[in-house]
Every structure is written in structure tokens, then in C-alpha cells.
Amino acid sequence: MNHTVEKIGGTSMSEYSAVRDNVILKGNNSNDIYNRVFVVSAYGGMTDLLLENKSNGKPGVYGLFANTSNDDEWHEAFETLREKMFAINLSLFGETELGRQADEFISQRLNDAERVLTDLQRLCQHGHFELQAHLFTVREMLASIGEAHSAWNMAHLLKRDGINARFVDLSGWQAEGAETLDNMIGQAFAGVDYATELPIATGYTHCDNGLMASFDRGYSEMTFSRIAVITGAREAIIHKEYHLSSADPRLVGADKVVPIGRTNYDVADQLANLGMEAIHPRAAKGLRQANIPLRVMNTFEPEHSGTLITGDYVSDTPRVEIIAGRRRVYSIELFDQDMMGNIDSYDSAILKTIARYKAHVVSKDINANTITHYVGANLKTVNRIRRVLEEAYPDAEINTRKVAVVSAIGSDMKVPGMLAKTVSALSEVNISILAMHQSIRQVDMQFILDEDDYDLAVQSLHRCLIEVHNHGDAICAA
């Protein structure tokens, strides 16, 4: 096949004119707009309203429905959602016939969903039915609405603007049964003429195993990846509102960061572990196995080639490519004198408890009698984990504290003395390292620090490892 599969993120989706001109039309080169498939996310902030806020955990419709006995709260959240979706439609279509059709389309989805939630709530008042057993299905149903909204709108806006777009609804709304993920995608794209049609597909796919049960908020990237693999794309492209750069420009300055340009899937996985996903690791695995390159591009700089990610790339000069990190990480340290010789059983039990409360393990340290897990979670969740561990290990000493993780990442960092020089860069700005880790694979170095030192650490490491005259020799002088 000669087509690409391209994903447009939620923030970019909120800028229709920029997406049309910069991504779809490629600077009005209308002779080259087909042989592409677009997978779209929900508009920025919409999935937060449907489920919960990804950053601060504030509950949306799902969160309120699942965790409150107050019916008014989730109904009010639903009305807020409805008003927001109609406001987006009005901004895109104005008061036109197409705008009326857009409202009618999303109204049907919203009305169906609200009726299902009301009926389910009423049903679960009977002792034989438990709400908990249905919550995964509710989460899947609500998530699908955001992508159906944005994909329908995008397809019809492009048709209005003279482009032969085709709405590909993978959400399975009112479907009689669920297929496997690959079958759903294969059937939906069986009749597509890539040379003359521009498919606009929902980022959510309804399937038998439940996409969110496996990938949660990474579901749209999984849809994107499987479409690329199943349809035999020559390249997969993600359009974001920023470049995949050497650091956060807000921390080190836009004039100092550089687009990475080339890297490999190992680096993409390390970024995902820190919550800075170029692509979900499971989605990257399919592309990697199918030998499909992934390109990350800036929606607002279409002339830039972006960052190309492949499985076999290794930088021609060993170096650090990106300084990344994560704030709001908590360390959970368990010390027990009886751990010696029995580490595996302790570690297994701790990981099960962390998984039970859906906290993400960023890193961990182990020695003879102590295991420390660094988890991405809020304080309430960490306290719950701690209480369970205290009950399970009454003789253990358990400590928690708020920390940050800063990491230097590269496709090839096998340079003697790099770790020592990196530690020196942090020491020179009076940053105390609480813990550090470097694996034999040598694609990253992780440093655990006080959260207050995060900004300065990123700036110092970027200056030391990236901001050099020759970016191929990104090592500070000793």
C-alpha cells in the first residue's frame, strides 16, 4: 500500500482551520491530499468531561456516576457536557443546516447514553444487580462519544470544503455484537478507496475485549496503530501541537530546545513511562513488529519534517537526545529485616497492591531488605496503598514522600563517564540526588529528586547534555 495513517490529537482538533490548511491540504497542495487515513481524538478537554480530568482527577460524567449516590451530580455534569459539545458545533458550523445536523447527530448519542445510565442506575437498585459489574462497559460507551463527535464533524467540515472525506465510525454504537479489534478495523476499511477518499476514523474502537480495559486513555493510539498495521500503511504519523523536542520549552526556553529529528522506539517507550507519550508502548509494539516508521509532526509547522521513529535507529554519535521527567511522583519505601532472601514475594505483593489502586510504577529500587517503588498517583491513592501494606506487613517500616523523576534519554548513551558528568551537573547547582538508576541497555538515566528541584534539574541537564555547539557531542566538559 502507498498510504499513510495519521493521528490528530485533541488540542490540534480544536483548531479546524489549522488542521485543514496545514495537515489535510499540506499548504494547499491539493494534488496530494489522498492516500491517507486520519484517526482523530476527541476535542481538547472533552474526554476529561466524559470520564475524569487526566491531570487532577476531577470526576466527569463517568467519575460521578461510578462514585456518588447523588443523581443530580452526574446529570448536571451531563448537561455541562452537552452544552460544551453544542458550543463546539456552533463555533465550527455556525447557525447552518449542517450545524443542525451536527447537533442532531451528537444529541442522539448523548440521549442514548443518558438513558442507558438512568436505566442502569435504576436496575442496580435491585439486589441481584451490581453497578460495579457494568462500570467498564459504561466507561467504554462514554469514551466513544468524544471521538464520534470530532470525527463526524471533521468529515462533514471537509466535505463542505470540497474534500471527499468519509466518516468511519468504529465506535460500534448500537452494534448487535462485538468483534475483535482487528476484525472491526478490517471490516470498516474493506471498501475504502484510498486514492479518492479521505477516511476520518474515530479514535475509539468498540471490540470484544474492551479497548479501555487494556489501554485506558491510550485507546486512540491503539486504534491508530492497528489501522496502520492492518491496512499496510507505509508510515504512521502523529500530529501534535508541539515538536518532540529535547526538553520542555517552557522550562528551558523555546530558543534552546531542538527537535529530536530521529530516534527509536526504545526512546519512545521511556517517554511513555514518564507520562510524555509520543505513543502508547503497546501501540508502538505493533508498528515496530510490522516495520512501520512513526513520524511525530507539529500541526502548526507543516513544513518541518518532524521526528522519525524507527526500530533500528541508533544515533551515529552516542549522546543524550532528550531531558524529560515527571513531577508529582510518590516514593513508597518498605523496609523489613525479614525480606532478605524473600524479595520476590514481597515485590509481587507490593506490585499487586499498587495495581489494585491503579497507580503507575515509574521506577523502583531494591536492595537486601528494602524495596522502593516510585509511583505516579495522587496522595489519596498512595495513602490507601500504604494502609494495605501496613496491614500486610505489621513489622515493616513503610515511608512515603513526594518526589520527582528527571531522566536523560537517548538511543545510544554508551559513553564512558557520562553518568559521572551528569551527576556533577546536578551537584554544581546544589541538587541532592535521592536515588538514581541506569540500566545495562543504556537508553536512559533516571534521577529521583525533591520535587522542588525539578525545574532546575531539567535546565541544568539540558544545558550540560544538549546545549552544546555540536549536538552530536552532547557531553559537558568535566
PDB file of N, CA and C in Angstrom, residues 204-261:
ATOM      1  N   TYR A 204     -11.705   5.874  18.994  1.00  0.00           N
ATOM      2  CA  TYR A 204     -12.195   4.774  19.822  1.00  0.00           C
ATOM      3  C   TYR A 204     -12.752   3.671  18.925  1.00  0.00           C
ATOM      4  N   THR A 205     -12.415   2.411  19.237  1.00  0.00           N
ATOM      5  CA  THR A 205     -12.949   1.257  18.518  1.00  0.00           C
ATOM      6  C   THR A 205     -13.645   0.326  19.503  1.00  0.00           C
ATOM      7  N   HIS A 206     -14.891  -0.008  19.216  1.00  0.00           N
ATOM      8  CA  HIS A 206     -15.630  -0.975  20.038  1.00  0.00           C
ATOM      9  C   HIS A 206     -15.162  -2.375  19.671  1.00  0.00           C
ATOM     10  N   CYS A 207     -14.727  -3.159  20.669  1.00  0.00           N
ATOM     11  CA  CYS A 207     -14.262  -4.512  20.393  1.00  0.00           C
ATOM     12  C   CYS A 207     -14.572  -5.427  21.574  1.00  0.00           C
ATOM     13  N   ASP A 208     -14.403  -6.713  21.368  1.00  0.00           N
ATOM     14  CA  ASP A 208     -14.872  -7.689  22.345  1.00  0.00           C
ATOM     15  C   ASP A 208     -14.140  -7.614  23.681  1.00  0.00           C
ATOM     16  N   ASN A 209     -12.857  -7.305  23.676  1.00  0.00           N
ATOM     17  CA  ASN A 209     -12.109  -7.273  24.931  1.00  0.00           C
ATOM     18  C   ASN A 209     -12.180  -5.931  25.642  1.00  0.00           C
ATOM     19  N   GLY A 210     -12.740  -4.934  24.991  1.00  0.00           N
ATOM     20  CA  GLY A 210     -12.821  -3.607  25.590  1.00  0.00           C
ATOM     21  C   GLY A 210     -11.495  -2.877  25.481  1.00  0.00           C
ATOM     22  N   LEU A 211     -11.460  -1.847  24.664  1.00  0.00           N
ATOM     23  CA  LEU A 211     -10.203  -1.150  24.403  1.00  0.00           C
ATOM     24  C   LEU A 211      -9.699  -0.426  25.643  1.00  0.00           C
ATOM     25  N   MET A 212     -10.615   0.174  26.407  1.00  0.00           N
ATOM     26  CA  MET A 212     -10.193   0.925  27.583  1.00  0.00           C
ATOM     27  C   MET A 212      -9.768   0.010  28.732  1.00  0.00           C
ATOM     28  N   ALA A 213     -10.305  -1.187  28.770  1.00  0.00           N
ATOM     29  CA  ALA A 213      -9.915  -2.128  29.816  1.00  0.00           C
ATOM     30  C   ALA A 213      -8.427  -2.442  29.727  1.00  0.00           C
ATOM     31  N   SER A 214      -7.884  -2.403  28.509  1.00  0.00           N
ATOM     32  CA  SER A 214      -6.475  -2.713  28.306  1.00  0.00           C
ATOM     33  C   SER A 214      -5.592  -1.480  28.227  1.00  0.00           C
ATOM     34  N   PHE A 215      -6.121  -0.387  27.650  1.00  0.00           N
ATOM     35  CA  PHE A 215      -5.262   0.756  27.336  1.00  0.00           C
ATOM     36  C   PHE A 215      -5.724   2.059  27.975  1.00  0.00           C
ATOM     37  N   ASP A 216      -6.866   2.058  28.632  1.00  0.00           N
ATOM     38  CA  ASP A 216      -7.433   3.234  29.262  1.00  0.00           C
ATOM     39  C   ASP A 216      -7.345   4.426  28.314  1.00  0.00           C
ATOM     40  N   ARG A 217      -6.730   5.546  28.737  1.00  0.00           N
ATOM     41  CA  ARG A 217      -6.750   6.747  27.916  1.00  0.00           C
ATOM     42  C   ARG A 217      -5.828   6.657  26.693  1.00  0.00           C
ATOM     43  N   GLY A 218      -5.092   5.560  26.547  1.00  0.00           N
ATOM     44  CA  GLY A 218      -4.261   5.371  25.355  1.00  0.00           C
ATOM     45  C   GLY A 218      -4.980   4.666  24.230  1.00  0.00           C
ATOM     46  N   TYR A 219      -6.310   4.550  24.332  1.00  0.00           N
ATOM     47  CA  TYR A 219      -7.054   3.740  23.361  1.00  0.00           C
ATOM     48  C   TYR A 219      -6.975   4.275  21.934  1.00  0.00           C
ATOM     49  N   SER A 220      -6.956   5.607  21.759  1.00  0.00           N
ATOM     50  CA  SER A 220      -6.940   6.150  20.395  1.00  0.00           C
ATOM     51  C   SER A 220      -5.628   5.825  19.689  1.00  0.00           C
ATOM     52  N   GLU A 221      -4.538   5.739  20.449  1.00  0.00           N
ATOM     53  CA  GLU A 221      -3.261   5.382  19.840  1.00  0.00           C
ATOM     54  C   GLU A 221      -3.242   3.920  19.426  1.00  0.00           C
ATOM     55  N   MET A 222      -3.968   3.076  20.174  1.00  0.00           N
ATOM     56  CA  MET A 222      -4.051   1.674  19.781  1.00  0.00           C
ATOM     57  C   MET A 222      -4.858   1.519  18.503  1.00  0.00           C
ATOM     58  N   THR A 223      -5.968   2.253  18.405  1.00  0.00           N
ATOM     59  CA  THR A 223      -6.751   2.242  17.164  1.00  0.00           C
ATOM     60  C   THR A 223      -5.881   2.683  15.995  1.00  0.00           C
ATOM     61  N   PHE A 224      -5.176   3.778  16.187  1.00  0.00           N
ATOM     62  CA  PHE A 224      -4.277   4.330  15.163  1.00  0.00           C
ATOM     63  C   PHE A 224      -3.244   3.290  14.718  1.00  0.00           C
ATOM     64  N   SER A 225      -2.612   2.639  15.694  1.00  0.00           N
ATOM     65  CA  SER A 225      -1.574   1.657  15.397  1.00  0.00           C
ATOM     66  C   SER A 225      -2.141   0.465  14.629  1.00  0.00           C
ATOM     67  N   ARG A 226      -3.274  -0.074  15.084  1.00  0.00           N
ATOM     68  CA  ARG A 226      -3.822  -1.262  14.424  1.00  0.00           C
ATOM     69  C   ARG A 226      -4.334  -0.948  13.023  1.00  0.00           C
ATOM     70  N   ILE A 227      -4.877   0.251  12.812  1.00  0.00           N
ATOM     71  CA  ILE A 227      -5.283   0.625  11.449  1.00  0.00           C
ATOM     72  C   ILE A 227      -4.058   0.630  10.535  1.00  0.00           C
ATOM     73  N   ALA A 228      -2.956   1.189  11.016  1.00  0.00           N
ATOM     74  CA  ALA A 228      -1.734   1.225  10.214  1.00  0.00           C
ATOM     75  C   ALA A 228      -1.250  -0.179   9.878  1.00  0.00           C
ATOM     76  N   VAL A 229      -1.266  -1.079  10.860  1.00  0.00           N
ATOM     77  CA  VAL A 229      -0.782  -2.442  10.652  1.00  0.00           C
ATOM     78  C   VAL A 229      -1.717  -3.221   9.731  1.00  0.00           C
ATOM     79  N   ILE A 230      -3.015  -3.164  10.007  1.00  0.00           N
ATOM     80  CA  ILE A 230      -3.983  -3.980   9.263  1.00  0.00           C
ATOM     81  C   ILE A 230      -4.130  -3.521   7.817  1.00  0.00           C
ATOM     82  N   THR A 231      -4.053  -2.222   7.582  1.00  0.00           N
ATOM     83  CA  THR A 231      -4.194  -1.715   6.212  1.00  0.00           C
ATOM     84  C   THR A 231      -2.859  -1.623   5.492  1.00  0.00           C
ATOM     85  N   GLY A 232      -1.771  -1.969   6.144  1.00  0.00           N
ATOM     86  CA  GLY A 232      -0.466  -2.000   5.498  1.00  0.00           C
ATOM     87  C   GLY A 232       0.081  -0.627   5.148  1.00  0.00           C
ATOM     88  N   ALA A 233      -0.002   0.315   6.066  1.00  0.00           N
ATOM     89  CA  ALA A 233       0.461   1.676   5.796  1.00  0.00           C
ATOM     90  C   ALA A 233       1.981   1.706   5.616  1.00  0.00           C
ATOM     91  N   ARG A 234       2.447   2.645   4.797  1.00  0.00           N
ATOM     92  CA  ARG A 234       3.896   2.802   4.618  1.00  0.00           C
ATOM     93  C   ARG A 234       4.517   3.611   5.743  1.00  0.00           C
ATOM     94  N   GLU A 235       3.691   4.455   6.430  1.00  0.00           N
ATOM     95  CA  GLU A 235       4.185   5.270   7.534  1.00  0.00           C
ATOM     96  C   GLU A 235       3.016   5.653   8.426  1.00  0.00           C
ATOM     97  N   ALA A 236       3.284   5.736   9.722  1.00  0.00           N
ATOM     98  CA  ALA A 236       2.295   6.226  10.690  1.00  0.00           C
ATOM     99  C   ALA A 236       2.760   7.606  11.166  1.00  0.00           C
ATOM    100  N   ILE A 237       1.819   8.552  11.231  1.00  0.00           N
ATOM    101  CA  ILE A 237       2.175   9.931  11.569  1.00  0.00           C
ATOM    102  C   ILE A 237       1.253  10.433  12.679  1.00  0.00           C
ATOM    103  N   ILE A 238       1.835  11.053  13.700  1.00  0.00           N
ATOM    104  CA  ILE A 238       1.053  11.685  14.760  1.00  0.00           C
ATOM    105  C   ILE A 238       1.263  13.192  14.667  1.00  0.00           C
ATOM    106  N   HIS A 239       0.156  13.927  14.590  1.00  0.00           N
ATOM    107  CA  HIS A 239       0.213  15.381  14.543  1.00  0.00           C
ATOM    108  C   HIS A 239      -0.100  15.918  15.940  1.00  0.00           C
ATOM    109  N   LYS A 240       0.858  16.623  16.519  1.00  0.00           N
ATOM    110  CA  LYS A 240       0.684  17.225  17.837  1.00  0.00           C
ATOM    111  C   LYS A 240       0.813  18.736  17.721  1.00  0.00           C
ATOM    112  N   GLU A 241       0.539  19.412  18.834  1.00  0.00           N
ATOM    113  CA  GLU A 241       0.635  20.869  18.830  1.00  0.00           C
ATOM    114  C   GLU A 241       2.048  21.342  19.147  1.00  0.00           C
ATOM    115  N   TYR A 242       3.008  20.415  19.197  1.00  0.00           N
ATOM    116  CA  TYR A 242       4.391  20.765  19.501  1.00  0.00           C
ATOM    117  C   TYR A 242       5.315  19.738  18.865  1.00  0.00           C
ATOM    118  N   HIS A 243       6.574  20.068  18.751  1.00  0.00           N
ATOM    119  CA  HIS A 243       7.578  19.114  18.286  1.00  0.00           C
ATOM    120  C   HIS A 243       7.968  18.175  19.423  1.00  0.00           C
ATOM    121  N   LEU A 244       8.419  16.983  19.066  1.00  0.00           N
ATOM    122  CA  LEU A 244       9.069  16.110  20.037  1.00  0.00           C
ATOM    123  C   LEU A 244      10.477  16.666  20.213  1.00  0.00           C
ATOM    124  N   SER A 245      10.671  17.419  21.279  1.00  0.00           N
ATOM    125  CA  SER A 245      11.881  18.231  21.427  1.00  0.00           C
ATOM    126  C   SER A 245      12.783  17.734  22.543  1.00  0.00           C
ATOM    127  N   SER A 246      13.942  18.365  22.649  1.00  0.00           N
ATOM    128  CA  SER A 246      14.969  17.933  23.589  1.00  0.00           C
ATOM    129  C   SER A 246      14.600  18.196  25.048  1.00  0.00           C
ATOM    130  N   ALA A 247      13.587  19.019  25.301  1.00  0.00           N
ATOM    131  CA  ALA A 247      13.080  19.269  26.652  1.00  0.00           C
ATOM    132  C   ALA A 247      11.820  20.107  26.523  1.00  0.00           C
ATOM    133  N   ASP A 248      11.174  20.343  27.649  1.00  0.00           N
ATOM    134  CA  ASP A 248      10.002  21.203  27.675  1.00  0.00           C
ATOM    135  C   ASP A 248      10.441  22.648  27.451  1.00  0.00           C
ATOM    136  N   PRO A 249      10.017  23.270  26.337  1.00  0.00           N
ATOM    137  CA  PRO A 249      10.461  24.646  26.065  1.00  0.00           C
ATOM    138  C   PRO A 249      10.018  25.646  27.123  1.00  0.00           C
ATOM    139  N   ARG A 250       8.968  25.327  27.864  1.00  0.00           N
ATOM    140  CA  ARG A 250       8.507  26.225  28.920  1.00  0.00           C
ATOM    141  C   ARG A 250       9.495  26.280  30.078  1.00  0.00           C
ATOM    142  N   LEU A 251      10.313  25.217  30.207  1.00  0.00           N
ATOM    143  CA  LEU A 251      11.290  25.167  31.289  1.00  0.00           C
ATOM    144  C   LEU A 251      12.656  25.700  30.868  1.00  0.00           C
ATOM    145  N   VAL A 252      13.089  25.332  29.677  1.00  0.00           N
ATOM    146  CA  VAL A 252      14.464  25.676  29.282  1.00  0.00           C
ATOM    147  C   VAL A 252      14.519  26.783  28.239  1.00  0.00           C
ATOM    148  N   GLY A 253      13.360  27.180  27.707  1.00  0.00           N
ATOM    149  CA  GLY A 253      13.339  28.253  26.716  1.00  0.00           C
ATOM    150  C   GLY A 253      13.171  27.718  25.313  1.00  0.00           C
ATOM    151  N   ALA A 254      12.231  28.300  24.569  1.00  0.00           N
ATOM    152  CA  ALA A 254      11.955  27.845  23.208  1.00  0.00           C
ATOM    153  C   ALA A 254      13.164  28.010  22.301  1.00  0.00           C
ATOM    154  N   ASP A 255      14.036  28.961  22.606  1.00  0.00           N
ATOM    155  CA  ASP A 255      15.211  29.205  21.771  1.00  0.00           C
ATOM    156  C   ASP A 255      16.328  28.203  22.041  1.00  0.00           C
ATOM    157  N   LYS A 256      16.182  27.389  23.086  1.00  0.00           N
ATOM    158  CA  LYS A 256      17.248  26.454  23.452  1.00  0.00           C
ATOM    159  C   LYS A 256      16.918  25.001  23.097  1.00  0.00           C
ATOM    160  N   VAL A 257      15.639  24.672  23.003  1.00  0.00           N
ATOM    161  CA  VAL A 257      15.288  23.288  22.670  1.00  0.00           C
ATOM    162  C   VAL A 257      15.476  23.043  21.184  1.00  0.00           C
ATOM    163  N   VAL A 258      15.695  21.788  20.837  1.00  0.00           N
ATOM    164  CA  VAL A 258      15.826  21.403  19.429  1.00  0.00           C
ATOM    165  C   VAL A 258      14.940  20.190  19.170  1.00  0.00           C
ATOM    166  N   PRO A 259      14.245  20.136  18.020  1.00  0.00           N
ATOM    167  CA  PRO A 259      13.508  18.926  17.667  1.00  0.00           C
ATOM    168  C   PRO A 259      14.477  17.744  17.585  1.00  0.00           C
ATOM    169  N   ILE A 260      14.037  16.592  18.032  1.00  0.00           N
ATOM    170  CA  ILE A 260      14.936  15.434  18.085  1.00  0.00           C
ATOM    171  C   ILE A 260      15.343  14.989  16.675  1.00  0.00           C
ATOM    172  N   GLY A 261      14.402  14.991  15.743  1.00  0.00           N
ATOM    173  CA  GLY A 261      14.721  14.644  14.355  1.00  0.00           C
ATOM    174  C   GLY A 261      14.646  13.157  14.073  1.00  0.00           C
TER     175      GLY A 261
END
